[in-house]
Short mmCIF file of C-alpha atoms in Angstrom, two decimals:
data_model
loop_
_atom_site.label_atom_id
_atom_site.label_comp_id
_atom_site.label_asym_id
_atom_site.label_seq_id
_atom_site.Cartn_x
_atom_site.Cartn_y
_atom_site.Cartn_z
CA MET A 1 -8.11 5.59 0.72
CA PRO A 2 -6.46 8.01 3.20
CA ALA A 3 -3.74 10.20 1.70
CA TYR A 4 -0.91 8.75 3.76
CA ASP A 5 2.64 8.57 2.45
CA PHE A 6 3.28 4.89 3.16
CA ARG A 7 6.63 5.00 1.37
CA ALA A 8 8.23 7.36 3.88
CA PRO A 9 9.66 5.93 7.12
CA ARG A 10 7.57 6.90 10.16
CA LEU A 11 8.91 7.21 13.69
CA TYR A 12 7.26 7.79 17.05
CA VAL A 13 9.17 10.36 19.12
CA ASP A 14 8.49 11.45 22.67
CA ALA A 15 9.07 15.15 22.11
CA THR A 16 6.95 18.24 21.45
CA LEU A 17 6.65 18.81 17.71
CA THR A 18 6.80 22.37 16.36
CA ALA A 19 8.23 23.88 13.19
CA GLY A 20 12.03 24.18 13.27
CA ALA A 21 12.43 22.15 16.47
CA ALA A 22 15.38 19.78 16.85
CA VAL A 23 14.38 16.28 17.92
CA PRO A 24 17.03 13.91 19.29
CA LEU A 25 16.79 10.26 18.30
CA THR A 26 17.46 7.27 20.48
CA PRO A 27 20.42 5.04 19.52
CA PRO A 28 18.10 2.32 18.13
CA GLN A 29 16.25 4.91 16.02
CA SER A 30 19.53 6.34 14.71
CA HIS A 31 20.77 2.85 13.88
CA TYR A 32 17.51 2.05 12.09
CA LEU A 33 17.62 5.17 9.92
CA LEU A 34 21.35 5.25 9.19
CA TYR A 35 22.31 1.59 8.99
CA VAL A 36 19.11 -0.37 8.26
CA LEU A 37 17.39 2.05 5.88
CA ARG A 38 20.76 3.62 4.88
CA LEU A 39 19.39 7.16 4.96
CA ARG A 40 21.74 10.11 4.98
CA PRO A 41 21.71 13.69 6.32
CA GLY A 42 19.23 15.69 4.29
CA ASP A 43 16.85 12.77 3.76
CA THR A 44 13.38 13.09 5.27
CA VAL A 45 11.13 10.96 7.47
CA LEU A 46 7.71 11.40 9.07
CA VAL A 47 7.38 11.66 12.85
CA PHE A 48 4.51 11.78 15.34
CA ASN A 49 4.08 11.81 19.11
CA GLY A 50 0.38 11.06 19.56
CA ARG A 51 -0.34 14.72 20.41
CA ASP A 52 0.91 17.15 17.77
CA GLY A 53 -0.01 15.52 14.48
CA GLU A 54 2.44 14.21 11.90
CA TRP A 55 5.50 16.15 10.75
CA LEU A 56 8.01 15.99 7.95
CA ALA A 57 11.48 15.96 9.46
CA ARG A 58 14.96 16.24 7.96
CA ILE A 59 17.79 14.03 9.19
CA GLU A 60 20.80 15.87 10.61
CA ALA A 61 24.09 14.25 11.56
CA ALA A 62 24.92 14.30 15.27
CA GLY A 63 27.98 12.07 15.33
CA ARG A 64 29.31 9.07 13.42
CA LYS A 65 26.56 6.75 14.66
CA ALA A 66 23.95 9.21 15.84
CA ALA A 67 21.37 11.42 14.20
CA ARG A 68 18.79 14.03 15.11
CA LEU A 69 15.84 15.47 13.24
CA THR A 70 14.82 19.00 12.34
CA LEU A 71 11.09 19.49 11.89
CA VAL A 72 10.15 21.05 8.56
CA GLU A 73 6.35 21.19 8.34
CA GLN A 74 3.23 19.50 9.62
CA THR A 75 1.79 17.00 7.13
CA ARG A 76 -1.34 15.98 9.08
CA ALA A 77 -3.15 17.54 12.02
CA GLN A 78 -3.82 15.50 15.15
CA PRO A 79 -7.25 13.80 14.87
CA ALA A 80 -9.71 13.57 17.74
CA THR A 81 -9.30 10.62 20.05
CA ALA A 82 -11.85 7.86 19.51
CA GLU A 83 -14.19 6.91 22.35
CA LEU A 84 -13.53 3.21 21.87
CA HIS A 85 -12.05 1.15 24.72
CA PHE A 86 -10.99 -2.47 24.38
CA LEU A 87 -11.20 -4.66 27.49
CA PHE A 88 -9.65 -8.12 27.41
CA ALA A 89 -8.44 -11.01 29.50
CA PRO A 90 -4.62 -11.07 29.21
CA LEU A 91 -2.97 -13.53 26.83
CA LYS A 92 0.54 -14.93 26.68
CA HIS A 93 3.44 -13.37 24.78
CA ALA A 94 3.06 -13.58 20.99
CA ARG A 95 -0.73 -13.72 21.05
CA LEU A 96 -0.87 -10.62 23.25
CA ASP A 97 1.53 -8.89 20.86
CA TYR A 98 -0.83 -9.68 17.98
CA LEU A 99 -3.88 -8.55 19.92
CA VAL A 100 -2.31 -5.19 20.80
CA GLN A 101 -1.16 -4.53 17.24
CA LYS A 102 -4.53 -5.36 15.70
CA THR A 103 -6.63 -3.44 18.23
CA VAL A 104 -4.49 -0.35 17.61
CA GLU A 105 -5.05 -0.77 13.87
CA MET A 106 -8.79 -1.07 14.52
CA GLY A 107 -8.90 2.26 16.35
CA ALA A 108 -8.97 1.40 20.07
CA ALA A 109 -8.14 4.41 22.24
CA ARG A 110 -7.61 2.48 25.49
CA LEU A 111 -6.39 -1.06 26.09
CA GLN A 112 -7.53 -2.42 29.44
CA PRO A 113 -6.43 -5.88 30.64
CA VAL A 114 -9.13 -7.45 32.83
CA ILE A 115 -8.58 -10.27 35.31
CA THR A 116 -11.54 -12.69 35.31
CA ARG A 117 -12.22 -15.99 37.06
CA HIS A 118 -10.85 -18.04 34.17
CA THR A 119 -8.04 -15.74 33.03
CA GLN A 120 -5.03 -17.91 32.20
CA THR A 121 -2.33 -15.35 32.95
CA THR A 122 -2.38 -12.34 35.25
CA ARG A 123 1.07 -10.90 34.52
CA VAL A 124 1.14 -8.25 31.81
CA ASN A 125 4.22 -6.50 30.44
CA LEU A 126 2.88 -2.98 29.93
CA ASP A 127 6.13 -1.74 28.36
CA ARG A 128 5.93 -4.50 25.77
CA MET A 129 2.29 -3.64 25.09
CA ARG A 130 3.25 -0.01 24.52
CA ALA A 131 6.11 -0.98 22.20
CA ASN A 132 3.74 -3.07 20.10
CA ALA A 133 1.21 -0.23 20.02
CA ILE A 134 3.88 2.18 18.78
CA GLU A 135 5.06 -0.26 16.12
CA ALA A 136 1.52 -0.72 14.82
CA ALA A 137 0.97 3.04 14.72
CA GLU A 138 4.27 3.62 12.90
CA GLN A 139 3.48 1.02 10.25
CA CYS A 140 -0.16 1.95 9.63
CA GLY A 141 -0.15 5.74 9.54
CA ILE A 142 -1.95 6.04 12.88
CA LEU A 143 -1.48 9.26 14.86
CA ASN A 144 -3.36 8.43 18.08
CA LEU A 145 -1.65 6.08 20.50
CA PRO A 146 -3.92 4.17 22.87
CA GLU A 147 -3.71 4.48 26.61
CA ILE A 148 -2.17 1.28 28.00
CA ALA A 149 -3.89 0.65 31.31
CA ALA A 150 -2.75 -1.55 34.19
CA PRO A 151 -4.74 -4.78 34.74
CA ARG A 152 -7.93 -4.52 36.81
CA ALA A 153 -10.10 -7.17 38.39
CA LEU A 154 -13.43 -7.58 36.62
CA ALA A 155 -15.41 -6.73 39.77
CA ASP A 156 -13.41 -3.52 40.21
CA LEU A 157 -13.94 -2.60 36.56
CA ILE A 158 -17.69 -3.14 36.82
CA GLY A 159 -17.88 -1.08 40.01
CA GLY A 160 -16.28 1.94 38.33
CA PHE A 161 -17.79 1.57 34.87
CA ALA A 162 -19.08 4.85 33.40
CA ARG A 163 -22.89 4.77 33.13
CA GLU A 164 -22.92 6.60 29.80
CA ARG A 165 -20.56 4.12 28.09
CA LEU A 166 -22.08 1.26 26.09
CA LEU A 167 -20.56 -2.14 26.89
CA VAL A 168 -20.35 -4.56 23.98
CA PHE A 169 -20.06 -7.81 25.94
CA CYS A 170 -18.77 -10.63 23.72
CA ASP A 171 -19.88 -13.99 25.10
CA GLU A 172 -20.00 -17.27 23.19
CA ASP A 173 -22.98 -18.34 25.35
CA ALA A 174 -25.14 -15.40 24.26
CA ASP A 175 -28.37 -16.23 22.44
CA VAL A 176 -27.91 -13.42 19.92
CA LYS A 177 -27.57 -14.89 16.42
CA ASP A 178 -27.34 -11.60 14.52
CA PRO A 179 -24.68 -9.39 16.14
CA VAL A 180 -25.09 -6.65 13.52
CA ASN A 181 -28.75 -6.11 14.36
CA ALA A 182 -28.02 -6.34 18.08
CA LEU A 183 -25.48 -3.54 17.80
CA ALA A 184 -27.67 -1.47 15.49
CA ALA A 185 -30.43 -1.51 18.12
CA ALA A 186 -28.06 0.32 20.48
CA ARG A 187 -27.42 3.15 18.01
CA PRO A 188 -28.82 6.52 19.14
CA PRO A 189 -31.87 7.62 17.10
CA ASP A 190 -30.05 10.70 15.85
CA GLY A 191 -27.10 8.61 14.63
CA SER A 192 -24.62 10.37 16.91
CA SER A 193 -21.51 8.63 18.20
CA ILE A 194 -21.42 7.18 21.71
CA PRO A 195 -18.61 6.08 24.02
CA ILE A 196 -18.11 2.32 23.69
CA ALA A 197 -16.19 -0.41 25.46
CA VAL A 198 -15.75 -3.85 23.86
CA LEU A 199 -15.10 -6.74 26.27
CA VAL A 200 -13.60 -10.06 25.18
CA GLY A 201 -13.06 -12.60 27.94
CA PRO A 202 -10.71 -15.53 28.42
CA GLU A 203 -10.89 -18.69 26.35
CA GLY A 204 -12.42 -20.42 29.36
CA GLY A 205 -15.38 -18.03 29.14
CA PHE A 206 -17.09 -16.05 31.88
CA ALA A 207 -18.35 -17.50 35.16
CA PRO A 208 -22.14 -17.28 35.71
CA ASP A 209 -21.81 -14.64 38.43
CA GLU A 210 -19.54 -12.56 36.18
CA ARG A 211 -22.12 -12.65 33.39
CA ALA A 212 -24.85 -11.62 35.83
CA ALA A 213 -22.78 -8.70 37.15
CA LEU A 214 -21.98 -7.48 33.64
CA MET A 215 -25.62 -7.64 32.59
CA ARG A 216 -26.59 -5.37 35.50
CA LEU A 217 -24.69 -2.47 33.93
CA PRO A 218 -27.06 0.18 32.56
CA ARG A 219 -26.03 -0.03 28.88
CA VAL A 220 -25.03 -3.51 27.67
CA VAL A 221 -25.21 -5.42 24.39
CA ARG A 222 -24.36 -9.08 24.96
CA LEU A 223 -23.63 -10.95 21.77
CA ALA A 224 -21.95 -14.00 20.28
CA LEU A 225 -19.48 -13.65 17.42
CA GLY A 226 -20.96 -16.13 14.98
CA PRO A 227 -21.42 -19.91 15.03
CA ARG A 228 -17.77 -20.83 15.67
CA ILE A 229 -15.70 -20.58 18.84
CA LEU A 230 -12.93 -18.03 18.27
CA ARG A 231 -9.58 -17.69 19.96
CA ALA A 232 -9.42 -14.55 22.07
CA ASP A 233 -7.08 -12.69 19.70
CA THR A 234 -9.30 -13.55 16.72
CA ALA A 235 -12.38 -12.51 18.69
CA ALA A 236 -10.79 -9.12 19.33
CA VAL A 237 -10.52 -8.36 15.61
CA ALA A 238 -14.02 -9.70 14.87
CA ALA A 239 -15.62 -7.75 17.72
CA LEU A 240 -13.93 -4.47 16.87
CA ALA A 241 -14.74 -4.83 13.17
CA LEU A 242 -18.42 -5.34 13.99
CA THR A 243 -18.48 -2.47 16.46
CA GLN A 244 -16.66 -0.03 14.20
CA GLY A 245 -18.86 -0.97 11.25
CA VAL A 246 -22.16 -0.54 13.07
CA LEU A 247 -21.48 2.05 15.79
CA GLY A 248 -17.99 3.43 15.22
CA ASP A 249 -16.00 5.43 12.69
CA TRP A 250 -16.43 3.04 9.77
CA ARG A 251 -19.95 4.32 9.17
#
């Protein structure tokens, strides 16, 4: 089990973190610490920015309803960014919130909405996605925040797809009955890590020409996620668990 201090409050801050630095807090953050958690000047919290690791910080008063932090010491160094991208057809509201939170917990380094033929919604609130990503990272001891990318059409994504990246193409129509063995066959002989993208489509599935275009990419594993049809947000968790267990950082 990682040696995280899950009892201490954790906050994301958009500031450079160095020993002794003063970090201003936003009004909602000050309210949360002072009036929800009822912390006082001199109490400590953990902070991170996705770049400089995790730091122990001391609360300082900055007014009756405001607070700032003074950085004391680094508690964890910044880990390397994973080479795991998650590509998905956008979902609506609460289900998209869930998908973002869980994919962050599963270690995705980039979240890429993809517009396909059968995508049900094309409007994506990127600020809301980022807020959900930050919340998941705060709650789960995660130091790397994923890149939140703007939606791209599937054809455009395929046209610019990096040749060295393995695409794990999740498709309920795939003939593969053993996804673990299918993924294991894509593992480099020396066991080294490889850049990966996991694609989960809309609940209406992929159109035949979309499947054909995806399968023309140089490195593709097309697989089904078991004998049952999964909702897209459930499929995201299942696909990332399989990928991390066979090819990713769970090994």
